[in-house]
Coordinates of C-alpha atoms in Angstrom, one line a residue:
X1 CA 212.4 197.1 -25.4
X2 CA 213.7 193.9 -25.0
X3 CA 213.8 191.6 -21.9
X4 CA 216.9 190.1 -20.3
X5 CA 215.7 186.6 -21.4
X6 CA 218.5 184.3 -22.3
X7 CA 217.6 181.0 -22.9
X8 CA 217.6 179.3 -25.8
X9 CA 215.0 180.5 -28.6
X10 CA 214.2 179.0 -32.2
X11 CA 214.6 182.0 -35.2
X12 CA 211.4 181.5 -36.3
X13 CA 210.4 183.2 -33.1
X14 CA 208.3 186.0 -34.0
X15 CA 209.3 188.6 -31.3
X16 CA 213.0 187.2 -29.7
X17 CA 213.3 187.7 -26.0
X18 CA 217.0 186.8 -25.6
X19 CA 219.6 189.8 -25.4
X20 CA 220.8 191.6 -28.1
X21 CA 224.3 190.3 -28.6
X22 CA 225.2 192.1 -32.0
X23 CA 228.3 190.7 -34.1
X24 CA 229.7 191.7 -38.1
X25 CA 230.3 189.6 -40.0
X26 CA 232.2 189.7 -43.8
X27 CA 231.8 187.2 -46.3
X28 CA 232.8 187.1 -50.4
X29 CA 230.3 186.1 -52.5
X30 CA 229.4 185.9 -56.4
X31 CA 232.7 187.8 -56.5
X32 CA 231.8 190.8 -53.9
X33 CA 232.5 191.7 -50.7
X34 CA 229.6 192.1 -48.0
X35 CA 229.3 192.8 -44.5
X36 CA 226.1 191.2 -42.3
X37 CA 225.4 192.4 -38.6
X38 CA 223.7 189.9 -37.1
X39 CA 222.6 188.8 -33.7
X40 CA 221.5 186.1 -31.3
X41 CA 218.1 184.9 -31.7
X42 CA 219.0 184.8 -35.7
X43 CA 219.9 182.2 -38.2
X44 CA 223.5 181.5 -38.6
X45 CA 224.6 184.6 -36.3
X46 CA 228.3 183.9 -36.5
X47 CA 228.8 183.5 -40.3
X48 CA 226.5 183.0 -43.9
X49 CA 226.2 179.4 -43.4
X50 CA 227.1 176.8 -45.8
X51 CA 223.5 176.1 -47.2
X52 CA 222.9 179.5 -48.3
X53 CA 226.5 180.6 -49.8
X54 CA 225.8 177.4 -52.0
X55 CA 222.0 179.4 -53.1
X56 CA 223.7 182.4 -53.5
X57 CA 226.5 181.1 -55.8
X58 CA 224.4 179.2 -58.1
X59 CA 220.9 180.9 -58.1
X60 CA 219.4 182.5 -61.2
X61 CA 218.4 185.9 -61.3
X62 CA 215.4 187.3 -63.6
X63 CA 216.7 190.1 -66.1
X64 CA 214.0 192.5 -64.2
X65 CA 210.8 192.7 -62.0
X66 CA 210.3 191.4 -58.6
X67 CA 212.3 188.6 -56.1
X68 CA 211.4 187.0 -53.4
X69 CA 213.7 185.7 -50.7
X70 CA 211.4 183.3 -48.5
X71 CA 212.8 183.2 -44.7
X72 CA 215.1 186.4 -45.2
X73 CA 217.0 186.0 -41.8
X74 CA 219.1 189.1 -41.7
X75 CA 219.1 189.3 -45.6
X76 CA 221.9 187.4 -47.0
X77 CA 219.9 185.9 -50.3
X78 CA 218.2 188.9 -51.0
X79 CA 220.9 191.8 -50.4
X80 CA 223.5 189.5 -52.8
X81 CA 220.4 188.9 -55.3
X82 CA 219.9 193.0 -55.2
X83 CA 223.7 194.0 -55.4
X84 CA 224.2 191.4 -58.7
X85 CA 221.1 193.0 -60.4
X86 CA 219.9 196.5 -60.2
X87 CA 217.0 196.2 -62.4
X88 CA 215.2 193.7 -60.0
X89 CA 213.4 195.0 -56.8
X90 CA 214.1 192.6 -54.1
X91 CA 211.3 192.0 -51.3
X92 CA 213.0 189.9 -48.0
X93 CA 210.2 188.3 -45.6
X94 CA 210.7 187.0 -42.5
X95 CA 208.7 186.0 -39.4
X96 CA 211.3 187.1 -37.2
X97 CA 210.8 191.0 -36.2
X98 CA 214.9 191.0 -35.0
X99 CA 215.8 189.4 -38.1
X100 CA 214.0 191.8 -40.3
X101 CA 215.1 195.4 -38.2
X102 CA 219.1 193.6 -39.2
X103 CA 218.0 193.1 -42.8
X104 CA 216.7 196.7 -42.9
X105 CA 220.3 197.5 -41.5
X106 CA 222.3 195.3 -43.9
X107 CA 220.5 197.2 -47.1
X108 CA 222.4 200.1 -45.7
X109 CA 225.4 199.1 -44.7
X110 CA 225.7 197.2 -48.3
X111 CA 224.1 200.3 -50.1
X112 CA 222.1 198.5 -52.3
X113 CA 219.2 200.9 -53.2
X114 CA 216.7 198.2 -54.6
X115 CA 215.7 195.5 -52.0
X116 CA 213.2 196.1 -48.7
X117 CA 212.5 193.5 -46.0
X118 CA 209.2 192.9 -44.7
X119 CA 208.2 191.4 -41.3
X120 CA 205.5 188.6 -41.5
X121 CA 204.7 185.2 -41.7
X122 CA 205.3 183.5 -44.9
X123 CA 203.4 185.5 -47.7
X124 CA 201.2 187.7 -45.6
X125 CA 203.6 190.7 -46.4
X126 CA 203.3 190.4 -50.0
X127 CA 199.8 189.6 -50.3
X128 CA 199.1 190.5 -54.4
X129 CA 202.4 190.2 -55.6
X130 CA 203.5 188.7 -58.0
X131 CA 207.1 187.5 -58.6
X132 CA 209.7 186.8 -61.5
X133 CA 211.5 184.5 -59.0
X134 CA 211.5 183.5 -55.2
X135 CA 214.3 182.5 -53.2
X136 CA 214.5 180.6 -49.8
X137 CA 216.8 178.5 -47.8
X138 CA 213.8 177.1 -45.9
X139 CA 213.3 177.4 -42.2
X140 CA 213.3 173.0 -42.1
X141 CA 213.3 173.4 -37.9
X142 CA 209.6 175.3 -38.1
X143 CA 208.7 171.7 -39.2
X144 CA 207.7 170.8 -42.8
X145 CA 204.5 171.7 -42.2
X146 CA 205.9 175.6 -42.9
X147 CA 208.1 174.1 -45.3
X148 CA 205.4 172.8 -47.1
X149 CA 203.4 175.9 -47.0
X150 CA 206.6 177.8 -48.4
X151 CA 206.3 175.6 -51.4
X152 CA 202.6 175.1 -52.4
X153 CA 201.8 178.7 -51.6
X154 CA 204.4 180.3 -53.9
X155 CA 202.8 179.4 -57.5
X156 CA 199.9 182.1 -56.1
X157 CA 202.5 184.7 -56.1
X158 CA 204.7 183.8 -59.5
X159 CA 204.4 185.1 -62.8
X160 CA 204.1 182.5 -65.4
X161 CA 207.4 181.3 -66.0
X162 CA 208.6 182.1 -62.6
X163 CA 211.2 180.4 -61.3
X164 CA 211.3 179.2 -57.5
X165 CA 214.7 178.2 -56.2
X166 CA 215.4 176.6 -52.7
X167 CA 218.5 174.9 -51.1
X168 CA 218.1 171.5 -49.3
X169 CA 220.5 168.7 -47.6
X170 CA 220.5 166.0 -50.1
X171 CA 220.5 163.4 -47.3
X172 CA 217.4 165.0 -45.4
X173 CA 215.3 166.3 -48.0
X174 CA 216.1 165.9 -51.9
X175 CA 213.7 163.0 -52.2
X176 CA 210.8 165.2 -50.6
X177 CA 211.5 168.4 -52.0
X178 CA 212.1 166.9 -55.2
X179 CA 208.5 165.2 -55.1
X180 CA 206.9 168.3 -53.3
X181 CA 207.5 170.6 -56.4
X182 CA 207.0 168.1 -58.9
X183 CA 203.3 167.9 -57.3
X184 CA 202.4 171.7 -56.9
X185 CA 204.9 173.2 -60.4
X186 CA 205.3 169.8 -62.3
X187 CA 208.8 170.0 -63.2
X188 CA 212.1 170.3 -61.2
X189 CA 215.5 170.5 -61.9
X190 CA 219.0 170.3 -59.8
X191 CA 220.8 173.6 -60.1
X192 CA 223.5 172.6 -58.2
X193 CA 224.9 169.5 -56.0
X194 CA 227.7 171.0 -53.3
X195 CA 229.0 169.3 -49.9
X196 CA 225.8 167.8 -49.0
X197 CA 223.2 169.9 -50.2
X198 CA 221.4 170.3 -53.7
X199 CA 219.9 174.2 -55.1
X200 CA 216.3 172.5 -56.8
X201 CA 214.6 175.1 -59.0
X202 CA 211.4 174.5 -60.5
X203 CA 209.2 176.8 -63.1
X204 CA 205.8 178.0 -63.2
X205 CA 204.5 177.1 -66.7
X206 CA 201.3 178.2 -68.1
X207 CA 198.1 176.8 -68.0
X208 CA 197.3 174.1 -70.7

C-alpha cells in the first residue's frame, strides 16, 4: 500500500511514495487511436510527450522476433510498437514498479495480445535475451551515467543486425549520443530530425 507522501519524486524512483493520482489519457499515433492511464510519480503523466511521439512515428520495426523498449514508463513505445506488428513480441522494462503495474494495464485496455512489461533496472529483466531491435527514449535525468549503461549494455542483448533506436534533444545530446554509439556499434544514422530532437539508430553488425 502506498503512503500519503507527496512531495516531489524523480520516475526513475524504484518504489514511488507519492499518491496515486490516476488520469487517461488519448493520443493518435502511426494512424491509431490509444488510450494511456497514467499517474503521478510517472514520466509525462498528463500526455505522450513530444520526444517519444517523434520515436513512435519514425521508428523501424523488425518483420518478427523480439523488441525492446528501454525505460518503458507506462508503455507508450512498446504498446504502439506491438499494435503496428503482431508478429513481434514486445518486452517493456522499467525501474519504476508504478510505471510498470500502468503498463501491464495499458496492454489491456489497448488489447494488444503480444507485448509484457517487466519491472527492473535496466537489463536485469531480460537477462539472455536477445533482441531484433530495442527502443528507448532514455531516462537523461537518471544522469548519463544510466544513459550510458542503456547504450553500451544493449549490443549483449541484440541479434546481429539488430537495430537500436533512441530519441535525443539535438541541442543536449546529438553530439554525445552520436559519438557514444559510434564507439560501442560503429555506425549511426539520423532517422529523423523533428522540433528539437533527432531519432539516431544504429546497427549491430557482425563480427569481422
Amino acid at each position: 500500500m502506498y503512503s500519503n507522501y507527496s512531495g516531489a519524486e524523480h520516475y526513475f524512483t524504484p518504489r514511488p511514495r507519492s499518491r496515486l493520482g490516476f488520469k487517461l489519457i488519448h493520443a493518435y499515433l502511426r494512424g491509431r487511436r490509444f488510450q494511456f492511464l497514467t499517474s503521478k510519480s510517472v514520466f509525462s503523466k498528463n500526455c505522450v510527450d513530444l520526444g517519444t511521439k517523434i520515436l513512435v512515428e519514425h521508428m523501424i520495426l523488425p518483420e518478427k522476433g523480439y523488441v525492446l523498449d528501454m525505460g518503458c514508463g507506462y508503455g507508450v513505445i512498446g504498446i504502439v510498437a506491438a499494435a503496428l506488428n503482431p508478429n513481434i513480441h514486445v518486452i517493456m522494462v522499467d525501474i519504476n514498479r508504478r510505471a510498470v503495474n500502468l503498463a501491464k494495464h495499458n496492454i489491456k485496455i489497448n488489447r494488444v495480445n503480444n507485448a509484457e512489461a517487466r519491472c527492473g533496472n535496466l537489463y536485469e529483466p531480460v537477462k539472455g535475451m536477445v533482441f531484433e531491435c530495442i527502443l528507448s527514449n532514455p531516462p537523461i535525468s537518471a544522469g548519463m551515467a544510466t544513459v550510458r549503461a542503456i547504450v553500451v549494455e544493449a549490443p549483449k542483448y541484440m541479434s546481429e543486425g539488430g537495430m537500436f533506436q533512441v530519441v535525443v534533444r539535438s541541442k543536449i545530446g546529438k553530439e554525445r549520443f552520436t559519438r557514444m554509439l559510434n564507439e560501442v556499434f560503429g555506425n549511426s544514422m539520423v532517422l529523423a530530425r523533428e522540433s528539437g530532437y533527432r531519432v539516431l539508430m544504429a546497427e549491430k553488425k557482425s563480427m569481422p
